[in-house]
mmCIF file with all atom_site columns, C-alpha atoms in Angstrom:
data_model
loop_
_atom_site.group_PDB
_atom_site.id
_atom_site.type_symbol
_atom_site.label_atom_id
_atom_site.label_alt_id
_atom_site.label_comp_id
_atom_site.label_asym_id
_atom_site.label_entity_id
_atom_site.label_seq_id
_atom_site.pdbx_PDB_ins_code
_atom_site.Cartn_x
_atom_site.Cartn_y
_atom_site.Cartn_z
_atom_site.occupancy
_atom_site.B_iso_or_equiv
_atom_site.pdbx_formal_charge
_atom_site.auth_seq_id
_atom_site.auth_comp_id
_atom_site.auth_asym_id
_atom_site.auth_atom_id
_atom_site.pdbx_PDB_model_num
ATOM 1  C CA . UNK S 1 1  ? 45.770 70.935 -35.240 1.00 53.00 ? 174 UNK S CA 1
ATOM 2  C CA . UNK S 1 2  ? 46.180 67.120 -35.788 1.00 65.00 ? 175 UNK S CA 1
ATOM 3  C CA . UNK S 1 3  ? 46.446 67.860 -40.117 1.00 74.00 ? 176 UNK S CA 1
ATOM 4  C CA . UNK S 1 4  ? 48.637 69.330 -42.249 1.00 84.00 ? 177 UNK S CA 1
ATOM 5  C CA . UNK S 1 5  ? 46.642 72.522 -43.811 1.00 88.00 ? 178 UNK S CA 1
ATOM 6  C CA . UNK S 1 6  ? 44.388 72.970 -40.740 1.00 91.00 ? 179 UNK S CA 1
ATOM 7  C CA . UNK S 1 7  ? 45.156 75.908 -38.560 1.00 92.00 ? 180 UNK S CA 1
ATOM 8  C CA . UNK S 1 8  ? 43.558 78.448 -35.743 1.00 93.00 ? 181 UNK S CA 1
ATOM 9  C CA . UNK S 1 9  ? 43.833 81.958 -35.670 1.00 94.00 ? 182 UNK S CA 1
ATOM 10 C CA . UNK S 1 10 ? 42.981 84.004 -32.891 1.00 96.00 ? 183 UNK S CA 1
ATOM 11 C CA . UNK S 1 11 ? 42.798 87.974 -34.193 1.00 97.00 ? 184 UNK S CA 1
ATOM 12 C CA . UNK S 1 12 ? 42.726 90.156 -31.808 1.00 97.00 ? 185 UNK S CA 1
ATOM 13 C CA . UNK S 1 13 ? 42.056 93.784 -32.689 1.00 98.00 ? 186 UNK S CA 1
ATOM 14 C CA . UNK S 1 14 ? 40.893 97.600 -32.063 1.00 97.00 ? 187 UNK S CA 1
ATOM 15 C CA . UNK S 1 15 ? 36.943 96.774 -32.276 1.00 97.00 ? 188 UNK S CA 1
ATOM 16 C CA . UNK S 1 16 ? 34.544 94.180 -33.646 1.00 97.00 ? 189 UNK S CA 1
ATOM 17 C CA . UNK S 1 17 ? 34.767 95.659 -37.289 1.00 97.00 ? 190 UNK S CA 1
ATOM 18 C CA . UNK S 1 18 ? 37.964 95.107 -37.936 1.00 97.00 ? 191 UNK S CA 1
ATOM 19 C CA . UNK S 1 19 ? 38.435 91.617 -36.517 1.00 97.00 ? 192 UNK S CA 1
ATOM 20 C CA . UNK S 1 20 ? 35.180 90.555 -38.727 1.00 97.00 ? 193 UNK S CA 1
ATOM 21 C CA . UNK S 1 21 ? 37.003 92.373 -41.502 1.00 97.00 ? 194 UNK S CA 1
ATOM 22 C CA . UNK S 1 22 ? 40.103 90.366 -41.139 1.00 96.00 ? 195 UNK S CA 1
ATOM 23 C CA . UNK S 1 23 ? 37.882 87.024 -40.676 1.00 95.00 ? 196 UNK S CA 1
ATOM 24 C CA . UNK S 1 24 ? 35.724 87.865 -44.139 1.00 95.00 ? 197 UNK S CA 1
ATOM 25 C CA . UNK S 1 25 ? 39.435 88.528 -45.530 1.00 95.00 ? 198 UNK S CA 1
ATOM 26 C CA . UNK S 1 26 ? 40.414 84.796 -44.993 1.00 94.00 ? 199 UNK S CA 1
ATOM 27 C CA . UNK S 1 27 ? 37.223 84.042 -46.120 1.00 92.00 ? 200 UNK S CA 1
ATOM 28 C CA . UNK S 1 28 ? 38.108 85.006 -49.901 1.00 92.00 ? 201 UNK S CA 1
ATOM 29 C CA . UNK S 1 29 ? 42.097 82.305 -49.749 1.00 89.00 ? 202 UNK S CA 1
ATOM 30 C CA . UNK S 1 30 ? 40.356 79.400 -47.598 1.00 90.00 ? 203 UNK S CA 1
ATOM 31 C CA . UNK S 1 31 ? 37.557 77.631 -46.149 1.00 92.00 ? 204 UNK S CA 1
ATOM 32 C CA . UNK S 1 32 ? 36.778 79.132 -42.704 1.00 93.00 ? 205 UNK S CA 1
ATOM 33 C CA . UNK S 1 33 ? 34.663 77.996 -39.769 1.00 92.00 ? 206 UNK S CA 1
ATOM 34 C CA . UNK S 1 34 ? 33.435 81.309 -39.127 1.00 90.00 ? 207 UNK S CA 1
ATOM 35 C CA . UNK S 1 35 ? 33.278 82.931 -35.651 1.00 93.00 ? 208 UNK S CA 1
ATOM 36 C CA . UNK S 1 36 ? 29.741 84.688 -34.831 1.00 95.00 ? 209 UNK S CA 1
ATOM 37 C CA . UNK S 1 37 ? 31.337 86.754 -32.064 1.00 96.00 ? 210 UNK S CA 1
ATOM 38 C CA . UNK S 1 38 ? 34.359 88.287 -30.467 1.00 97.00 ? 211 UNK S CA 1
ATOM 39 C CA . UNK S 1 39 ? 35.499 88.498 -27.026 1.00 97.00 ? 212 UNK S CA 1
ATOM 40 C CA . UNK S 1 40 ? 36.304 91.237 -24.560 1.00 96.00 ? 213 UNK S CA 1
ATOM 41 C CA . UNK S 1 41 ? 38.774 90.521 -22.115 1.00 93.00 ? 214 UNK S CA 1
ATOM 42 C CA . UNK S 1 42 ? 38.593 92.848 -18.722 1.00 94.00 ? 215 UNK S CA 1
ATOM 43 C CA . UNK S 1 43 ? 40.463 95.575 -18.241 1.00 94.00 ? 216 UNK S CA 1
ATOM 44 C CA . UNK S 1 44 ? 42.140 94.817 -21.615 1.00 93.00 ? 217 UNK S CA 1
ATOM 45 C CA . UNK S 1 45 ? 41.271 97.401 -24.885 1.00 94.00 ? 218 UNK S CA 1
ATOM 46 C CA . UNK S 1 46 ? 40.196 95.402 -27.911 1.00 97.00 ? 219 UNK S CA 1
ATOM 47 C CA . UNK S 1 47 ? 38.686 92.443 -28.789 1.00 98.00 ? 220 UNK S CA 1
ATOM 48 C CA . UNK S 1 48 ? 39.380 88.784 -29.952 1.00 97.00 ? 221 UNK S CA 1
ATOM 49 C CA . UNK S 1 49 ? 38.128 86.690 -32.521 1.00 97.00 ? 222 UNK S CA 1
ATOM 50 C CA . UNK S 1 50 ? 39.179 82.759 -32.995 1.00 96.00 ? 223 UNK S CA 1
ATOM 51 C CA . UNK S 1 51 ? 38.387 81.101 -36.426 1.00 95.00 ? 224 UNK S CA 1
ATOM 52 C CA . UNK S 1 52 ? 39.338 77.648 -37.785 1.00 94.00 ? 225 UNK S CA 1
ATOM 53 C CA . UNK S 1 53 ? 40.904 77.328 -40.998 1.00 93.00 ? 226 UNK S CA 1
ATOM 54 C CA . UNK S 1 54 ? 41.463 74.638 -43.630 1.00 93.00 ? 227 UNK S CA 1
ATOM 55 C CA . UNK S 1 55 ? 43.735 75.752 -46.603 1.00 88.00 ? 228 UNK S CA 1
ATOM 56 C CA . UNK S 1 56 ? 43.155 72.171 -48.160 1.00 89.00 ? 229 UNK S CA 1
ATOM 57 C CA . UNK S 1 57 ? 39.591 73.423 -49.232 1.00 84.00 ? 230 UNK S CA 1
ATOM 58 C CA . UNK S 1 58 ? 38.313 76.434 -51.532 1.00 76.00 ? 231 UNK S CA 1
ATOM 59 C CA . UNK S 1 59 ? 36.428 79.291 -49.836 1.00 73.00 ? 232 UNK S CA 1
ATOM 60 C CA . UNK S 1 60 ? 32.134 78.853 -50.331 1.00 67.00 ? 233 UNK S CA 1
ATOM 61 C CA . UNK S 1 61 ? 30.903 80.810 -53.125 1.00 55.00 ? 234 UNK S CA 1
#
């Protein structure tokens, strides 16, 4: 990212519940752009999710 404080993070876990777990847990220390979806890549088990974050900014209440 061009800023200090701005960062991606690409989970990648077991199923779609946990990665939208781990996205709704960054949620609560940060604004997030949120991800709507994960994705599957063939032949590969588990899934990835990619959300943008900016620690300069409080989470939305």
């Amino acid at each position: 990212m061009a800023e200090p404080g701005l960062a991606v993070v690409e989970v990648a876990a077991a199923d779609d519940q946990t990665a939208f777990a781990i996205q709704e847990l960054l949620a609560t220390r940060c604004a997030v752009a949120a991800a709507d979806r994960t994705t599957r890549e063939p032949g590969e088990a588990g899934v990835r999710l990619r959300c943008y974050l900016d620690l300069r900014q409080q989470p939305d209440t």
